[in-house]
Structures are given as structure tokens and as C-alpha cells.
Tab-separated table of C-alpha atoms in Angstrom:
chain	number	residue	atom	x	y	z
I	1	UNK	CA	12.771	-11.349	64.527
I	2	UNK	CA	14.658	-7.589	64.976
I	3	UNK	CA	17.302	-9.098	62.088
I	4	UNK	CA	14.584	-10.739	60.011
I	5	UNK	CA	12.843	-7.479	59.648
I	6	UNK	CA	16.606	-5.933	58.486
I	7	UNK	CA	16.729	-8.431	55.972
I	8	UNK	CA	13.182	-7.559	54.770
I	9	UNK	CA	14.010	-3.803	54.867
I	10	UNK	CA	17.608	-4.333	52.789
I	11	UNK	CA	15.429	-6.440	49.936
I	12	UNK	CA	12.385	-3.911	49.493
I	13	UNK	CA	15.208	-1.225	49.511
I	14	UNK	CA	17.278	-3.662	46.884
I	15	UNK	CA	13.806	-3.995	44.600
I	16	UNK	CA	13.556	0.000	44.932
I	17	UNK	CA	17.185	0.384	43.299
I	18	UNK	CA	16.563	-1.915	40.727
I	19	UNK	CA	13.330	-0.205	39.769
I	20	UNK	CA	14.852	3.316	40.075
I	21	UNK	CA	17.729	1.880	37.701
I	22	UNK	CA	15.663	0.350	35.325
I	23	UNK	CA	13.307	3.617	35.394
I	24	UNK	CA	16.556	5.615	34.317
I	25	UNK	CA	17.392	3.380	31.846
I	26	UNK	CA	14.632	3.951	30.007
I	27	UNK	CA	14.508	7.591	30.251
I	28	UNK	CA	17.908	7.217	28.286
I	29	UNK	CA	16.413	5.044	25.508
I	30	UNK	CA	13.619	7.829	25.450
I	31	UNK	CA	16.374	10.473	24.851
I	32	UNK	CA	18.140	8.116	22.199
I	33	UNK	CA	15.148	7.566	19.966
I	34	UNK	CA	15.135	7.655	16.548
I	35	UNK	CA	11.706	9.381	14.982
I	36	UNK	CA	10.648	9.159	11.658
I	37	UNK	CA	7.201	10.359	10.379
I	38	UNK	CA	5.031	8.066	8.468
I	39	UNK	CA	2.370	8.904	6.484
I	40	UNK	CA	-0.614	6.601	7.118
I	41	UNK	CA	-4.708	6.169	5.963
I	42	UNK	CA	-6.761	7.477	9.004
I	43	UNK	CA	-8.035	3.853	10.307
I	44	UNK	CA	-10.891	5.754	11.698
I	45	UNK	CA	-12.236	7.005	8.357
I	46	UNK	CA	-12.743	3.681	6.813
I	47	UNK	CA	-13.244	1.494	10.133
I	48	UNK	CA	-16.738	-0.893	9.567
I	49	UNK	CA	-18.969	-1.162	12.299
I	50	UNK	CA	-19.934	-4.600	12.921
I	51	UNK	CA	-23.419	-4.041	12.892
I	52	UNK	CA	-22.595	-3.633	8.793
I	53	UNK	CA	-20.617	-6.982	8.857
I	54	UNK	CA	-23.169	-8.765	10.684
I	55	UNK	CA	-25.725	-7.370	8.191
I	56	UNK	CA	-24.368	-8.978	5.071
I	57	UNK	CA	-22.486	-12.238	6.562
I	58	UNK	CA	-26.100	-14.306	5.582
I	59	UNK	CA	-25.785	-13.022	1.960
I	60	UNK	CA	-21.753	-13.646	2.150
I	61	UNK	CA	-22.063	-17.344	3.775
I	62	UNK	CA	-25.497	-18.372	2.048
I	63	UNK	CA	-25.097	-22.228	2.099
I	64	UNK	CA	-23.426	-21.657	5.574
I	65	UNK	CA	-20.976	-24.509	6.887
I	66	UNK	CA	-21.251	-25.993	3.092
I	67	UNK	CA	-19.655	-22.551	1.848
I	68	UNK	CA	-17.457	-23.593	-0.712
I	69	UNK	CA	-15.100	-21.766	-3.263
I	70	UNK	CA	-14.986	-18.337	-4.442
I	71	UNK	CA	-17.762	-15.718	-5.813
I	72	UNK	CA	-16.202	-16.078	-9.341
I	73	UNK	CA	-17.269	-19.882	-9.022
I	74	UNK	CA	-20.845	-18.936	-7.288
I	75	UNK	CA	-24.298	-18.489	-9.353
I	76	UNK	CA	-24.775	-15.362	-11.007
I	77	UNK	CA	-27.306	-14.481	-8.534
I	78	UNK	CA	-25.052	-14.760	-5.101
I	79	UNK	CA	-22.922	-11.522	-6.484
I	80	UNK	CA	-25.883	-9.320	-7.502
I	81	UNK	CA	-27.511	-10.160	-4.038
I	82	UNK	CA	-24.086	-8.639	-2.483
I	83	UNK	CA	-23.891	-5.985	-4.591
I	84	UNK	CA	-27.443	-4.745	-4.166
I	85	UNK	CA	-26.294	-4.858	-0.478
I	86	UNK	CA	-24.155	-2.948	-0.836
I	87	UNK	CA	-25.789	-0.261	-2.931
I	88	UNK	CA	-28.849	-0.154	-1.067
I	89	UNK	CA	-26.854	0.577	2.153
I	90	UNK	CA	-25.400	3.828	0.177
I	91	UNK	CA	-28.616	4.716	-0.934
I	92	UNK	CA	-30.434	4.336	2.092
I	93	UNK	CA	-31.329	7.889	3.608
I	94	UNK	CA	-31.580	7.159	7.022
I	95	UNK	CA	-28.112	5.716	7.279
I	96	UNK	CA	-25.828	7.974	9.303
I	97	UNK	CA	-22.598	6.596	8.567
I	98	UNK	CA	-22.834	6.408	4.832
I	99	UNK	CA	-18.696	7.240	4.962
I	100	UNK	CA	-18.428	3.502	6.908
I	101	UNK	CA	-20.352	1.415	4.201
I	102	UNK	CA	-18.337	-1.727	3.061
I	103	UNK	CA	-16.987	-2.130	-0.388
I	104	UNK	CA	-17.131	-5.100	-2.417
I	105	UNK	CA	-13.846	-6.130	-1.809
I	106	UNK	CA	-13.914	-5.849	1.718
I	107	UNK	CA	-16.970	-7.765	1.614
I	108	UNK	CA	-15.419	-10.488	-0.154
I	109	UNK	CA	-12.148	-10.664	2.324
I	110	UNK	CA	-14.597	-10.839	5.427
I	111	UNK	CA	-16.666	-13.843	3.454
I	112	UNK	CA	-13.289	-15.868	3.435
I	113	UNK	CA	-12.069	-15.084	6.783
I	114	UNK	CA	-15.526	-16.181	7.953
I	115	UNK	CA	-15.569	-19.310	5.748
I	116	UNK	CA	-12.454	-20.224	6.973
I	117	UNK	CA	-13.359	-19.902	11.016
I	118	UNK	CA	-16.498	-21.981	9.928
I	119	UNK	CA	-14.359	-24.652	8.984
I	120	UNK	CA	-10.666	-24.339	10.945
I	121	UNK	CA	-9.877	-28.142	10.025
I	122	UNK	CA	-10.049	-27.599	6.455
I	123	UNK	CA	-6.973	-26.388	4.125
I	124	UNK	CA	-7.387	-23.126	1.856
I	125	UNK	CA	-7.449	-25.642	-1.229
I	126	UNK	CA	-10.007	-27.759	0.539
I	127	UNK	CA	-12.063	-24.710	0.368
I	128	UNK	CA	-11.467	-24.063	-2.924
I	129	UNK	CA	-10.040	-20.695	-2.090
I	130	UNK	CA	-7.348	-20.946	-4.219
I	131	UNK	CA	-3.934	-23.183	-3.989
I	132	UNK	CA	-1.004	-22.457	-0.883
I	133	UNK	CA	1.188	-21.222	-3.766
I	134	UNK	CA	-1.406	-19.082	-5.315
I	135	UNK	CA	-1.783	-17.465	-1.405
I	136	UNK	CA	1.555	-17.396	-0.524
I	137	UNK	CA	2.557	-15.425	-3.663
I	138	UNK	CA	-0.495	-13.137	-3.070
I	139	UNK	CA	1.467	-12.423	0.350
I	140	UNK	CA	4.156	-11.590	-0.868
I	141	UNK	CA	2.911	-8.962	-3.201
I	142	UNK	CA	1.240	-7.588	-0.292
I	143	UNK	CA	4.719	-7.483	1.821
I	144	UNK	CA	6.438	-6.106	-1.248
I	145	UNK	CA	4.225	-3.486	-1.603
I	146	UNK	CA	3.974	-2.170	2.051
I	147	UNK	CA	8.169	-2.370	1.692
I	148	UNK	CA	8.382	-0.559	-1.169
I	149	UNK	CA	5.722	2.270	0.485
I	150	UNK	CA	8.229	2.309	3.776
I	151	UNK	CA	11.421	2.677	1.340
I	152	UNK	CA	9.664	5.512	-0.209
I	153	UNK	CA	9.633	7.267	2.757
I	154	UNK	CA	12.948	6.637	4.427
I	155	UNK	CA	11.572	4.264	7.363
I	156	UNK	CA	12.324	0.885	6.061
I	157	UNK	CA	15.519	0.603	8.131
I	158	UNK	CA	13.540	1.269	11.322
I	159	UNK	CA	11.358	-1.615	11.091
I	160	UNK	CA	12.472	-5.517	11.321
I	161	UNK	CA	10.716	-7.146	8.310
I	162	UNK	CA	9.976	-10.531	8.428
I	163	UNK	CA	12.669	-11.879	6.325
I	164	UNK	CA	14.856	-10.201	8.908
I	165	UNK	CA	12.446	-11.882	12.000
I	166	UNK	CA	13.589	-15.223	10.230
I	167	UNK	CA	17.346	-14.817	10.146
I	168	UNK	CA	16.834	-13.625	13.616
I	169	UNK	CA	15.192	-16.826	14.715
I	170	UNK	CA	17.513	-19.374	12.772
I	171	UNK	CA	20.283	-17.603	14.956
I	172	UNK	CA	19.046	-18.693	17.832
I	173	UNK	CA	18.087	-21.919	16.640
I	174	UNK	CA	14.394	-22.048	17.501
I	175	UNK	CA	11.719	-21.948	15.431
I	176	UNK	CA	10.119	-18.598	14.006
I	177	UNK	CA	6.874	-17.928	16.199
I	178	UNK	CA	4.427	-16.119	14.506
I	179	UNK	CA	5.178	-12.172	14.001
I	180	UNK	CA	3.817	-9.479	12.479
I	181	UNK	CA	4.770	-8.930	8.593
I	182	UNK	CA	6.944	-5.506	9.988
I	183	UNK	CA	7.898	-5.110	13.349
I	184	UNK	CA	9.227	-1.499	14.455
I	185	UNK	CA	13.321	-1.977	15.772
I	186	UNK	CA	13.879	-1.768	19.138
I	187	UNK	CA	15.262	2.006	19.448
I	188	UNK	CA	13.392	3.552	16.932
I	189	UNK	CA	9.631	5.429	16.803
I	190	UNK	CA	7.620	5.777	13.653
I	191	UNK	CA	4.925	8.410	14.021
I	192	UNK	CA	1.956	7.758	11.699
I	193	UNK	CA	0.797	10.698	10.386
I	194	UNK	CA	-2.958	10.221	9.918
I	195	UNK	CA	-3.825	13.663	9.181
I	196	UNK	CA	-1.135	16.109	7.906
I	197	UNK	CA	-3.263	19.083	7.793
I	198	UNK	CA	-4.107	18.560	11.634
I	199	UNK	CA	-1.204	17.094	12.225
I	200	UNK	CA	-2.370	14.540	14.313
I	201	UNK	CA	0.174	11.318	14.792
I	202	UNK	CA	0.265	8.269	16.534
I	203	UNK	CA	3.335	6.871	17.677
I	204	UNK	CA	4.503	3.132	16.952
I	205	UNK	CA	7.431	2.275	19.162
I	206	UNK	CA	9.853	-0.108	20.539
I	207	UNK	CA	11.976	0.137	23.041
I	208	UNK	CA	14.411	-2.464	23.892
């Protein structure tokens, strides 16, 4: 019993070490971080409450699970419902957080997300939301343009993007799992600079 309780005390004193080393180990990938300052929208200044979402989802989804296509295709009458919507929440006096009222095409991207939980079986073309190539291209517009924002301000080369995620993944011979569009190196910190004039940043980091 004396030399099982040895044996005990040498592992939890083994487990210690390896958490002291891994501890240190970090602290040096602290030291050897790369910073780079981004500057970013203030999520906080245009974040929606849901309250406002769940307020115009019945206008958004008015046939409900037979929602079909987009507002360009819809009756006249389905946009200028929205619309008033979304005027009348501007205009209305006793709203406090006139700053957080949804635009029109926010409105619209929530209507499609929504239309496409409704139905999770159905295809993007089956819901006449536009063809795969059509949304795929849209995408990549969307990538390109984020890119070309981080290349303007010297922090492309800290973040994986996901062209770079691929190549990763056919290296090791599995199958790409799904990953964010831009993933932050392992090594590097981008702070996003929400507010220069406060200064107030938020740090996006990976550490391998």
C-alpha cells in the first residue's frame, strides 16, 4: 500500500511538471507574438435586438413554410409592407434604440436565413433563391472584398484564408471540415480597433 501511494505521489508530481512546462511554453508564445492593429465597425453600434427581428419575421415570411423566392419576385405589396416597417420603427417616438433599427437589407438577409431553416431539406434553387453558381460567386465577392480590406492594412499574412485552410487539408489527406472564411495564424494577434478615438481594441488570437 506504502509503495502504491509512491507511485501515486511520483504521477500527480509527473502531471504537475507537465502542466508547469506547458504553462511556460505558452508564456513564450505570449512573448513571441506578432500584433497588428485592425481597424474594425463597432459590432455593438449596429447589433439588432431580437425583439426587432421577431417583430418583422411575420411580414418577412408571410405565406410561412410556402415562402418561396425572392422580394423582387413577390407582389408589390409584400415590399411596401416591409418598408413601412421599417420606417415606422424610425419614426416611432417612444423607441429608445432608434440607432438599432434594421435596414432593408438586413431585413432581407434575415428573411432568407429564416426561409431556409423553415425548410433545411430544400436546395437554394428549390427555393428560388437564386442558382449554387449565382451564390457561390456572390461568396466570393464577399471573400475578395474582406481580403482586399486586410491587404490594405498589412494583416493579410497573419490570417489563414480559406484557400490556404484547403491546401492545408488536401495535405493531410482528409477532407476540409467546415472553417471560418479567415482564420487568424497560429502565432499572431490582430487587435480590432473598434474605436480609434477611445482606443478601445479587442484582441483576436491564436496561439499554437
Amino acid at each position: 500500500q506504502q509503495q502504491q501511494q509512491q507511485q501515486q505521489n511520483i504521477g500527480s508530481q509527473q502531471r504537475s511538471n507537465n502542466r508547469s512546462a506547458r504553462l511556460e511554453e505558452n508564456d513564450r508564445n505570449l512573448a513571441s507574438t506578432k500584433t497588428k492593429t485592425l481597424p474594425w465597425p463597432n459590432p455593438h453600434s449596429h447589433y439588432i435586438p431580437l425583439q426587432e427581428e421577431e417583430r418583422l419575421l411575420p411580414s418577412l415570411l408571410h405565406w410561412g413554410k410556402s415562402e418561396r423566392g425572392m422580394m423582387k419576385d413577390q407582389p408589390p405589396f409584400r415590399l411596401k409592407k416591409i418598408q413601412k416597417l421599417l420606417l415606422g420603427d424610425k419614426h416611432d417616438n417612444n423607441n429608445n434604440n432608434n440607432h438599432r433599427c434594421m435596414t432593408l437589407l438586413q431585413s432581407l438577409s434575415l428573411r432568407r436565413t429564416h426561409l431556409k431553416h423553415l425548410q433545411p431539406r430544400l436546395s437554394m434553387p428549390q427555393l428560388k433563391l437564386g442558382s449554387e453558381a449565382d451564390i457561390r460567386h456572390s461568396a466570393a465577392l464577399f471573400e475578395q472584398v474582406v481580403q482586399n480590406y486586410l491587404r490594405r492594412y498589412n494583416v493579410l499574412h497573419c490570417f489563414w484564408t480559406e484557400e490556404d485552410q484547403r491546401k492545408m487539408s488536401r495535405k493531410r489527406g482528409g477532407r476540409m471540415p467546415p472553417s471560418p472564411d479567415f482564420r487568424v495564424r497560429d502565432g499572431h494577434c490582430v487587435q480590432l480597433d473598434f474605436d480609434p478615438r477611445r482606443g478601445g481594441k479587442k484582441s483576436a488570437t491564436n496561439q499554437s
